[in-house]
Coordinates of C-alpha atoms and ligand atoms in Angstrom, one line a residue:
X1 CA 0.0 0.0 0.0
X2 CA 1.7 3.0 -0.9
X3 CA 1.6 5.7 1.8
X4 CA 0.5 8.4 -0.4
X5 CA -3.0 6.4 -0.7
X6 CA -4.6 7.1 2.3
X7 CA -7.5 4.1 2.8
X8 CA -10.1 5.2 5.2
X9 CA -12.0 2.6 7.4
X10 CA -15.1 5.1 8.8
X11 CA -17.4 3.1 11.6
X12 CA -20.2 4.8 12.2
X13 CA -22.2 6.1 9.6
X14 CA -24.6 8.5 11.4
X15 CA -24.7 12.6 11.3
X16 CA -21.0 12.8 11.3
X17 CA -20.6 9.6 9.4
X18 CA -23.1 11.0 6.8
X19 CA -21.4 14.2 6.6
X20 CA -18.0 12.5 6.1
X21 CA -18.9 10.2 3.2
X22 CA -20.1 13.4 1.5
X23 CA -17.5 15.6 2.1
X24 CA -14.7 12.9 0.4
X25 CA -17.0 11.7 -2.5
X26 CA -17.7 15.8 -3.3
X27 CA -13.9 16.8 -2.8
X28 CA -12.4 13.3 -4.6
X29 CA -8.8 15.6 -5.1
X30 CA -8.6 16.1 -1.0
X31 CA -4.8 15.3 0.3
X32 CA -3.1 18.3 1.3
X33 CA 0.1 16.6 1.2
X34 CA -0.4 15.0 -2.2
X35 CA -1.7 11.5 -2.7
X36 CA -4.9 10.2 -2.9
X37 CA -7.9 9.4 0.1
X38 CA -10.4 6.8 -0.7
X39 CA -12.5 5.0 1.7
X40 CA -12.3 1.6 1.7
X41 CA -14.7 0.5 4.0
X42 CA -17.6 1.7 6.4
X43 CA -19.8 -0.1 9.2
X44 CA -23.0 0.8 11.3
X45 CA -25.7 -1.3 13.4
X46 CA -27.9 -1.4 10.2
X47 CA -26.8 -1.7 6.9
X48 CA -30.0 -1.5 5.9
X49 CA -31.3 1.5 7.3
X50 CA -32.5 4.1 4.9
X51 CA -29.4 7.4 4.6
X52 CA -29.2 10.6 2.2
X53 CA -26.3 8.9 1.2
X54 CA -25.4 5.9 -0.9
X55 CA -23.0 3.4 0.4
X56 CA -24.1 0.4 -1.7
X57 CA -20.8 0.6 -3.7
X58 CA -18.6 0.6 -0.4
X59 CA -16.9 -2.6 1.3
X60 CA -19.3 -3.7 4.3
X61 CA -18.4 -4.7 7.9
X62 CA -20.8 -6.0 10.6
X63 CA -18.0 -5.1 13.1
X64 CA -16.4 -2.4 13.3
X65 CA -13.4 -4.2 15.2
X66 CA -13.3 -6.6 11.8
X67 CA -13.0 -3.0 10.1
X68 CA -10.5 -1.7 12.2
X69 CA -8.1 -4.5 11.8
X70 CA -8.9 -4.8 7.6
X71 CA -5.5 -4.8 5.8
X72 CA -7.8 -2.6 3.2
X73 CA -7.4 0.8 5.5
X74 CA -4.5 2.7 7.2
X75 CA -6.6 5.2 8.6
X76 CA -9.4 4.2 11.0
X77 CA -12.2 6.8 11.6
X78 CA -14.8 6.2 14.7
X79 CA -17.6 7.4 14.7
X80 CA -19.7 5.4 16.8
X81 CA -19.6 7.4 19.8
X82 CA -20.0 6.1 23.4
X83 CA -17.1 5.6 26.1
X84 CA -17.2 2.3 25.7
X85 CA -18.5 -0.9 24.1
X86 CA -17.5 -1.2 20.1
X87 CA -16.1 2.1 20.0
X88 CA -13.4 1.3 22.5
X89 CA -12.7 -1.9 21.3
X90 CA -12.6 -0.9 17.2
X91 CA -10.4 2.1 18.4
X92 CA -7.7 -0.1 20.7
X93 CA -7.7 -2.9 17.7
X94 CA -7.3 0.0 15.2
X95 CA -4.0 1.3 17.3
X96 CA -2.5 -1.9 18.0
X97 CA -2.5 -2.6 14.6
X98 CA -0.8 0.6 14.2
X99 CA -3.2 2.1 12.2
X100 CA -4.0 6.4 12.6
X101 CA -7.0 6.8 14.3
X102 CA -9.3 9.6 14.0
X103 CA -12.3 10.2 16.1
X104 CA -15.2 12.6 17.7
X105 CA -15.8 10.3 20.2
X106 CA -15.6 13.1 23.1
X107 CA -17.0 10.2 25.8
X108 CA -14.2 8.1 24.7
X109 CA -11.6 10.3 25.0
X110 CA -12.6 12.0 28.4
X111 CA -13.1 8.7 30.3
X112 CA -10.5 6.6 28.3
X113 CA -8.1 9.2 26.5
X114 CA -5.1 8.6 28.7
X115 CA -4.8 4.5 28.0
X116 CA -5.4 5.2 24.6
X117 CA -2.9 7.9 24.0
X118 CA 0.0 5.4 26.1
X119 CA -1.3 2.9 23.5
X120 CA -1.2 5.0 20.4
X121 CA 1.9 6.7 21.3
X122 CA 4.0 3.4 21.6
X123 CA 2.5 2.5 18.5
X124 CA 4.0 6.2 16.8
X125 CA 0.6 6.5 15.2
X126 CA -1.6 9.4 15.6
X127 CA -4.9 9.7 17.8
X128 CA -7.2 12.5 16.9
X129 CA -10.6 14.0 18.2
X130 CA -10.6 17.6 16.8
X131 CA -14.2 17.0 16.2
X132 CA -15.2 15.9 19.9
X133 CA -15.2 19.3 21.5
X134 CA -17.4 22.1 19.8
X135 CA -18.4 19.7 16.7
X136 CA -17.1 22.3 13.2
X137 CA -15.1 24.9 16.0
X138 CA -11.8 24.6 16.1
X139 CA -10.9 23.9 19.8
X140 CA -9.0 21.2 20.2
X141 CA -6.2 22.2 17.9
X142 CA -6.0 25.9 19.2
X143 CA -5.4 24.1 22.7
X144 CA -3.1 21.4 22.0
X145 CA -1.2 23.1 19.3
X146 CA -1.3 26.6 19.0
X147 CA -1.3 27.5 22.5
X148 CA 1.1 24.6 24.0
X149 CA 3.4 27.3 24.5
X150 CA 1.1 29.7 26.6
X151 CA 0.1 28.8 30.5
X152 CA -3.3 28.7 29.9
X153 CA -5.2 29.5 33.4
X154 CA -8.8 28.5 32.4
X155 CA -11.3 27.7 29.8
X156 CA -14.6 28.4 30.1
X157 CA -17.9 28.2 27.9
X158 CA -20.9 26.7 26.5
X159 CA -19.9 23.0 25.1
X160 CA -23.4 21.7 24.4
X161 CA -25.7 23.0 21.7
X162 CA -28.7 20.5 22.8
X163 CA -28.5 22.6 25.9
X164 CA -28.1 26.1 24.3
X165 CA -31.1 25.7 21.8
X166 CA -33.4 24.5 25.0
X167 CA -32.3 28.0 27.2
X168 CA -32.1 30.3 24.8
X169 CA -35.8 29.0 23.4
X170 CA -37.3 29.4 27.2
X171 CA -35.7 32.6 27.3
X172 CA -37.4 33.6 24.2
X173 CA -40.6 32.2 23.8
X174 CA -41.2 31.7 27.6
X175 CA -42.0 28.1 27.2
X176 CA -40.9 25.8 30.0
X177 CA -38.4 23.2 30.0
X178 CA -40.2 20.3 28.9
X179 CA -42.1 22.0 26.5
X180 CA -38.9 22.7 24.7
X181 CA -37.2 19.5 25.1
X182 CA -40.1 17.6 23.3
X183 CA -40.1 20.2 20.4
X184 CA -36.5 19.6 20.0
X185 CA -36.8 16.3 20.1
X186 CA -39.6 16.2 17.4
X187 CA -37.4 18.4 15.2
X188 CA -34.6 16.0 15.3
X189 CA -32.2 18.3 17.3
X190 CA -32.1 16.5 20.7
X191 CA -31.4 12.3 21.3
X192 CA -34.7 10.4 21.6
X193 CA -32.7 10.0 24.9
X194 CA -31.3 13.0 25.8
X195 CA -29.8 12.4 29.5
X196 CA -26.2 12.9 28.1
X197 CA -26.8 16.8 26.9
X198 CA -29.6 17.9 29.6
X199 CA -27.8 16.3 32.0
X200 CA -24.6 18.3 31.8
X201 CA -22.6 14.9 30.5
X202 CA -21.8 15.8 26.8
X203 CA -20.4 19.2 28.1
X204 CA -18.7 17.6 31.1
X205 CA -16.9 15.2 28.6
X206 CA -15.6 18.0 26.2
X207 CA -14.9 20.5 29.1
X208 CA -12.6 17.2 30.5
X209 CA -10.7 17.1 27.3
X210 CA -10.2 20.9 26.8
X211 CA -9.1 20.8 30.7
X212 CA -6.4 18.0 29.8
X213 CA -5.1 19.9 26.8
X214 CA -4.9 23.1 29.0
X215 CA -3.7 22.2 31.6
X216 CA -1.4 19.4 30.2
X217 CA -2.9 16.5 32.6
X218 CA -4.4 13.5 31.7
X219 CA -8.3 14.1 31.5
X220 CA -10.0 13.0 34.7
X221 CA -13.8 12.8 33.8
X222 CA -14.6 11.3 37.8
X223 CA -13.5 14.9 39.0
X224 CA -16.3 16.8 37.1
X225 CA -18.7 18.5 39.4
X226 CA -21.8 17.9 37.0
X227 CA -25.5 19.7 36.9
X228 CA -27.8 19.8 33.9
X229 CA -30.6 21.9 32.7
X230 CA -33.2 19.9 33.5
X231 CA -33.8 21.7 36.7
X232 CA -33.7 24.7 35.2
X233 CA -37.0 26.4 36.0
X234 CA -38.5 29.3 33.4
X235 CA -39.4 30.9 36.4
X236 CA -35.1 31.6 36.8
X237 CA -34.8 32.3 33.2
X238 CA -37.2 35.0 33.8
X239 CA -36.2 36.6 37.2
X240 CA -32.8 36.4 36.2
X241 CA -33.8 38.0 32.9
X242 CA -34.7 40.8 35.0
X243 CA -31.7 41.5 36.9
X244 CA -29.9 41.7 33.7
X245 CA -28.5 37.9 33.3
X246 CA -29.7 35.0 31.0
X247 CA -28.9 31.4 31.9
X248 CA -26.3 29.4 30.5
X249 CA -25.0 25.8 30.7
X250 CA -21.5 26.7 31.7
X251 CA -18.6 24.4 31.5
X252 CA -15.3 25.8 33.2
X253 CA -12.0 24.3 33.6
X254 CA -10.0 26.4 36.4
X255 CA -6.5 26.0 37.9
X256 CA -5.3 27.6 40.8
X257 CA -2.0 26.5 42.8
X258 CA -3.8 24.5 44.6
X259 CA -4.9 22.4 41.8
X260 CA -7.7 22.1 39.3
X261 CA -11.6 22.9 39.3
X262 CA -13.6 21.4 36.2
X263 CA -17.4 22.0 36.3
X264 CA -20.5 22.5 34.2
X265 CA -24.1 24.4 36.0
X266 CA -26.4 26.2 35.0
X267 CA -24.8 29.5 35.0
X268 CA -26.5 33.8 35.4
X269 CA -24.2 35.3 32.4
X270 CA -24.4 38.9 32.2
X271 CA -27.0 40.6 29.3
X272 CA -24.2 42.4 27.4
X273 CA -21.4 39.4 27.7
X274 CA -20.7 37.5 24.6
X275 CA -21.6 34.0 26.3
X276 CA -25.2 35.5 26.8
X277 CA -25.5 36.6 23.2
X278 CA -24.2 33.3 22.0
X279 CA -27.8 31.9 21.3
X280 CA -29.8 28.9 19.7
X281 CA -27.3 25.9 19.4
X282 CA -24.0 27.7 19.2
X283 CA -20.8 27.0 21.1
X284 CA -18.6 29.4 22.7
X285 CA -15.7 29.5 24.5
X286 CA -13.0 31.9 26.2
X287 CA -9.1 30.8 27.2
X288 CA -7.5 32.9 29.7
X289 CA -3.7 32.4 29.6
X290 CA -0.7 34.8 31.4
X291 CA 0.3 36.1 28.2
X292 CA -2.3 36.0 25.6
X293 CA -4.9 37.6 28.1
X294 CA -8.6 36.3 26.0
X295 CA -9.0 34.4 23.4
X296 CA -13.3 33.6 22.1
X297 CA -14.2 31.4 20.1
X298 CA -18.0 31.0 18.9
X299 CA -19.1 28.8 16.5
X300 CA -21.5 25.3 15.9
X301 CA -20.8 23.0 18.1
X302 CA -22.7 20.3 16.1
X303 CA -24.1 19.5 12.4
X304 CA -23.4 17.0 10.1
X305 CA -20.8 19.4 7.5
X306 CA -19.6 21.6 10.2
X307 CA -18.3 18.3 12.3
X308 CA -17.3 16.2 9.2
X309 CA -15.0 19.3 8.4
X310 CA -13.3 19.1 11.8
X311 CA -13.1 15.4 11.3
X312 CA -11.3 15.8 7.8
X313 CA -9.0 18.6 9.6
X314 CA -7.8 15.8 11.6
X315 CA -7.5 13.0 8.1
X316 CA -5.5 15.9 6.9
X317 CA -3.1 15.9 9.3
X318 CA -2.5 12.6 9.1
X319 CA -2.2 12.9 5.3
X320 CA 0.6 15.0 6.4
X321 CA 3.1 12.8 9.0
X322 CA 2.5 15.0 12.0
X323 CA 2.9 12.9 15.0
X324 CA 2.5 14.5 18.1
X325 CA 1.4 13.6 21.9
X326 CA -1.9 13.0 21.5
X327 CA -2.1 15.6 24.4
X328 CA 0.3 18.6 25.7
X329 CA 3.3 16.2 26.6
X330 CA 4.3 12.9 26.0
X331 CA 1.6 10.1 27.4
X332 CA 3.3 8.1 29.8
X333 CA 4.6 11.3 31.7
X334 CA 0.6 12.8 32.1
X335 CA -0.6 12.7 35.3
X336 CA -4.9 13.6 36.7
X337 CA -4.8 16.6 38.3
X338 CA -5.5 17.2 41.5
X339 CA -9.1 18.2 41.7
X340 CA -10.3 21.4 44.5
X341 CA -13.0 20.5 46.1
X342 CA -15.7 22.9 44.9
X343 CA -16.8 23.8 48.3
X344 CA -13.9 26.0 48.8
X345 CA -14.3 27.9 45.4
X346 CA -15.9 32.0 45.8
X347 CA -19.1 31.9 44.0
X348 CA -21.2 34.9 43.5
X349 CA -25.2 33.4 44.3
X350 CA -28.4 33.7 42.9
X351 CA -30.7 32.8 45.4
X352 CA -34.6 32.2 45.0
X353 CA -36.9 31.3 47.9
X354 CA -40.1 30.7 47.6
X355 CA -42.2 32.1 50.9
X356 CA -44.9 32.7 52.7
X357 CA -46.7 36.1 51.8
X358 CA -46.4 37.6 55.3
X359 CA -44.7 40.1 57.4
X360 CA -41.6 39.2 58.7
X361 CA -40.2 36.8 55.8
X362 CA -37.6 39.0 54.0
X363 CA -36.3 40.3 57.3
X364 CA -36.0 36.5 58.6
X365 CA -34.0 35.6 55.2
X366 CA -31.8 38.4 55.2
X367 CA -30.6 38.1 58.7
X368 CA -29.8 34.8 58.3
X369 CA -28.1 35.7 55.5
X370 CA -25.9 38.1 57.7
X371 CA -25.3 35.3 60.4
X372 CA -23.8 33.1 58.3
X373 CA -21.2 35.9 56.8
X374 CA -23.1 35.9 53.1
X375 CA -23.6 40.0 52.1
X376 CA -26.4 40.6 49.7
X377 CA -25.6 42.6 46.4
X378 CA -29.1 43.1 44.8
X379 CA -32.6 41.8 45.8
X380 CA -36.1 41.4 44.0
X381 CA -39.4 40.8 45.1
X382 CA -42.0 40.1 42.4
X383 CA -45.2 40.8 42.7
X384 CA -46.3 36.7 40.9
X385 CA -47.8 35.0 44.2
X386 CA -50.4 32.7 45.1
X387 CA -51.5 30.7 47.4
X388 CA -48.7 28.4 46.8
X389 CA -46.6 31.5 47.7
X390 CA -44.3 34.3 46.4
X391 CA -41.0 33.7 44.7
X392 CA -37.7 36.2 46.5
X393 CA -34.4 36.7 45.0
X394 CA -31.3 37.9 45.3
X395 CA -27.7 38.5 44.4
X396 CA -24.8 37.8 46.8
X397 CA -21.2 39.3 46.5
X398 CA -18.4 36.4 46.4
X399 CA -18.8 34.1 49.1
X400 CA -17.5 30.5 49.6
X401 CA -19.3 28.0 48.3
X402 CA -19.7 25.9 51.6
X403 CA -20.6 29.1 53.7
X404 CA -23.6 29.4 51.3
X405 CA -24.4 26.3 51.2
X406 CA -24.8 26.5 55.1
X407 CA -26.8 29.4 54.9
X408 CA -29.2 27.9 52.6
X409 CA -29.4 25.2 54.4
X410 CA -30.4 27.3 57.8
X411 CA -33.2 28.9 55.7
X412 CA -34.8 26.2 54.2
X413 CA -35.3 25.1 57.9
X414 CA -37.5 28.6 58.4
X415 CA -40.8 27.9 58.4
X416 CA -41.8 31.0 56.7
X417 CA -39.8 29.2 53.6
X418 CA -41.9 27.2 51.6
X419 CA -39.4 25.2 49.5
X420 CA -36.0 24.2 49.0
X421 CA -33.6 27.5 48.0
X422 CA -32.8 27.3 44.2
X423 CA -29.2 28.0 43.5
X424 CA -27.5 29.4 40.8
X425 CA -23.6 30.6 40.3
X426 CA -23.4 33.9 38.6
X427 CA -20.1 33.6 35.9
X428 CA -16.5 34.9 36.9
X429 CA -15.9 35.5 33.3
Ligands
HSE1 N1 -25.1 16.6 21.4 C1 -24.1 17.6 21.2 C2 -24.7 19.0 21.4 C3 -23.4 17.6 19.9 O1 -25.9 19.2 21.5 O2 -23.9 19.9 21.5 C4 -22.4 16.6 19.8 O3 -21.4 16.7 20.8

């Protein structure tokens, strides 16, 4: 096989898959380094499942380890997705058999990346997942590449577009939650189970890899502190909406001597700030380094072209011989970071209680408040009570976290409060 013929197993034959196929059969010339790509093989689950795209003249496999390990490819592409199960096992056969490997398989990378990159690193073949964090935006490269020399200090943003469309709709049309998911669903934009993006897990994965890259650590998906949207009540969107914030699914990666803080919430962004105006399903992120002070990024973070384009980004670079550690340094020296335990972050709070309509109540909140050292910034009353009673809020300057966790837990115990506190961070950035 001559190495200017670059044979292309791709397993997985879905969005990205789709999006893929088309992109080599439209652009038959595509080998920046000369040569030729052809793909020489695909799998799925169902070969016979109806696709806007035509793969009756391609080679067949059932199993996608069967296609990793063909002596008809030298470059294996997964796109199967999940941590584990055939992905894993195509990817690990695909490497041992010293074959390139290119993959958005973010779950894969952020639970497993460190084995694999050991593995594909003794093998001197290349593992790539441009196309795992921010789908068609180019992330992964600007972290691993163009800023390995820069001390990068955090990263920070919205990693989920599933997510993004669902807030920023609320916000909009003032339609709750569910309402929103189902319509999503219906239109194709969210999983028939969509647990991994609500959830916070598809942003917790990528914000795990961009934290590895950044930080030059292995990722270490356990330490995540992890909340979804799903508890996200349009009642917030709208109160916040009137203290001048909208409400974001943040993912942050932060590193402070004492180690390393990786986290997605719900998150208050600020009207004006370029994470709020980032709406439907786009992606955004900033990186704060010593020297380069901001860098943003916005862009889709999904889409069948916009992905397949980051995934041929990466076929390209194999096309061209680079090798390098798969993350900031060479595998076997990467080590997991050690994670801060989030109670001893600052936060700045957005509190909500819900309480009885009676005299008495905001005095009651507010000194507890005061006890327990938290100091109030803003505070609003709205006039939307029943019988089930009225919602407060406020704004608290920086605090610890596990001094306001006390507090709320002190007035939830009043019995003038009606339900638990809802909490929500307010962003740093
Ligand atoms: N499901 C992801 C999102 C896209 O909604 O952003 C793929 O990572």
């Amino acid at each position: 096989m001559s190495k200017t013929e670059w044979r292309i197993g791709v397993a997985g034959l879905g969005t990205v898959g789709g999006g893929l196929l088309n992109f080599l059969s439209d652009h038959p010339d595509f080998a920046p380094a000369g040569g030729r790509a052809i793909v020489t093989g695909v799998s799925a689950r169902s070969r016979s499942r109806p696709r806007p795209f035509d793969i009756s003249n391609l080679p067949w496999f059932d199993d996608p380890v069967a296609l990793a390990l063909s002596p008809d490819n030298n470059v294996f592409v997964e796109l199967i997705g999940g941590s584990d199960g055939p992905a894993k096992a195509a990817v690990e056969a695909a490497l041992n058999a010293g074959k390139a490997v290119v993959t958005a398989n973010k779950a894969l990378i952020a639970e497993h990346g460190a084995e694999l990159a050991v593995l594909a690193e003794a093998k001197g073949v290349p593992l790539l997942f441009e196309a795992a964090v921010m789908g068609g935006t180019p992330a992964v490269k600007i972290m691993r590449e163009a800023l390995v020399g820069e001390e990068v200090k955090s990263v920070a943003g919205i990693l989920n577009g599933t997510c993004n469309y669902i807030l920023s709709e609320m916000d909009s049309g003032g339609r709750a939650f569910a309402d929103v998911l189902a319509e999503a669903q219906r239109l194709g934009y969210a999983e028939t189970d969509p647990t991994m993006d609500v959830g916070g897990f598809d942003a917790a994965h990528k914000i795990s890899i961009l934290a590895a890259l950044a930080f030059g650590c292995a990722p270490n998906y356990a330490a995540a502190e992890i909340e979804g949207i799903d508890q996200v009540a349009l009642l917030d969107i709208q109160l916040a909406k009137d203290l001048g914030y909208k409400i974001k699914l943040i993912a942050s990666a932060d590193r402070s001597a004492d180690g390393v803080l990786v986290r997605v919430h719900p998150t208050l962004v600020a009207q004006n700030h370029p994470l709020a105006q980032a709406g439907g399903a786009l992606n955004a992120l900033f990186i704060e380094g010593t020297r380069i002070g901001r860098i943003y990024l916005q862009g889709p973070g999904a889409g069948s072209s916009p992905t397949a384009a980051a995934v041929a980004a990466d076929i390209a670079d194999v096309m061209t011989g680079a090798v390098r550690p798969v993350f900031q340094a060479p595998a076997t020296t990467l080590k997991a970071f050690t994670p801060i335990d989030p109670a001893k972050s600052m936060c700045r709070a957005y509190l909500r209680f819900l309480v009885k309509d009676e005299p008495g109540v905001i005095a009651a909140v507010s000194e507890t408040l005061a006890e327990a050292g938290v100091s109030i910034e803003s505070f609003l009353q709205k006039p939307v009570g029943n019988a089930d009673g009225v919602p407060i809020v406020l704004t608290t300057h920086a605090v610890a976290e596990s001094v306001l966790a006390a507090a709320i837990d002190r007035i939830a115990n009043l019995p003038s409060v009606l339900d638990r506190p809802r909490l929500l961070r307010i962003a740093r950035i």
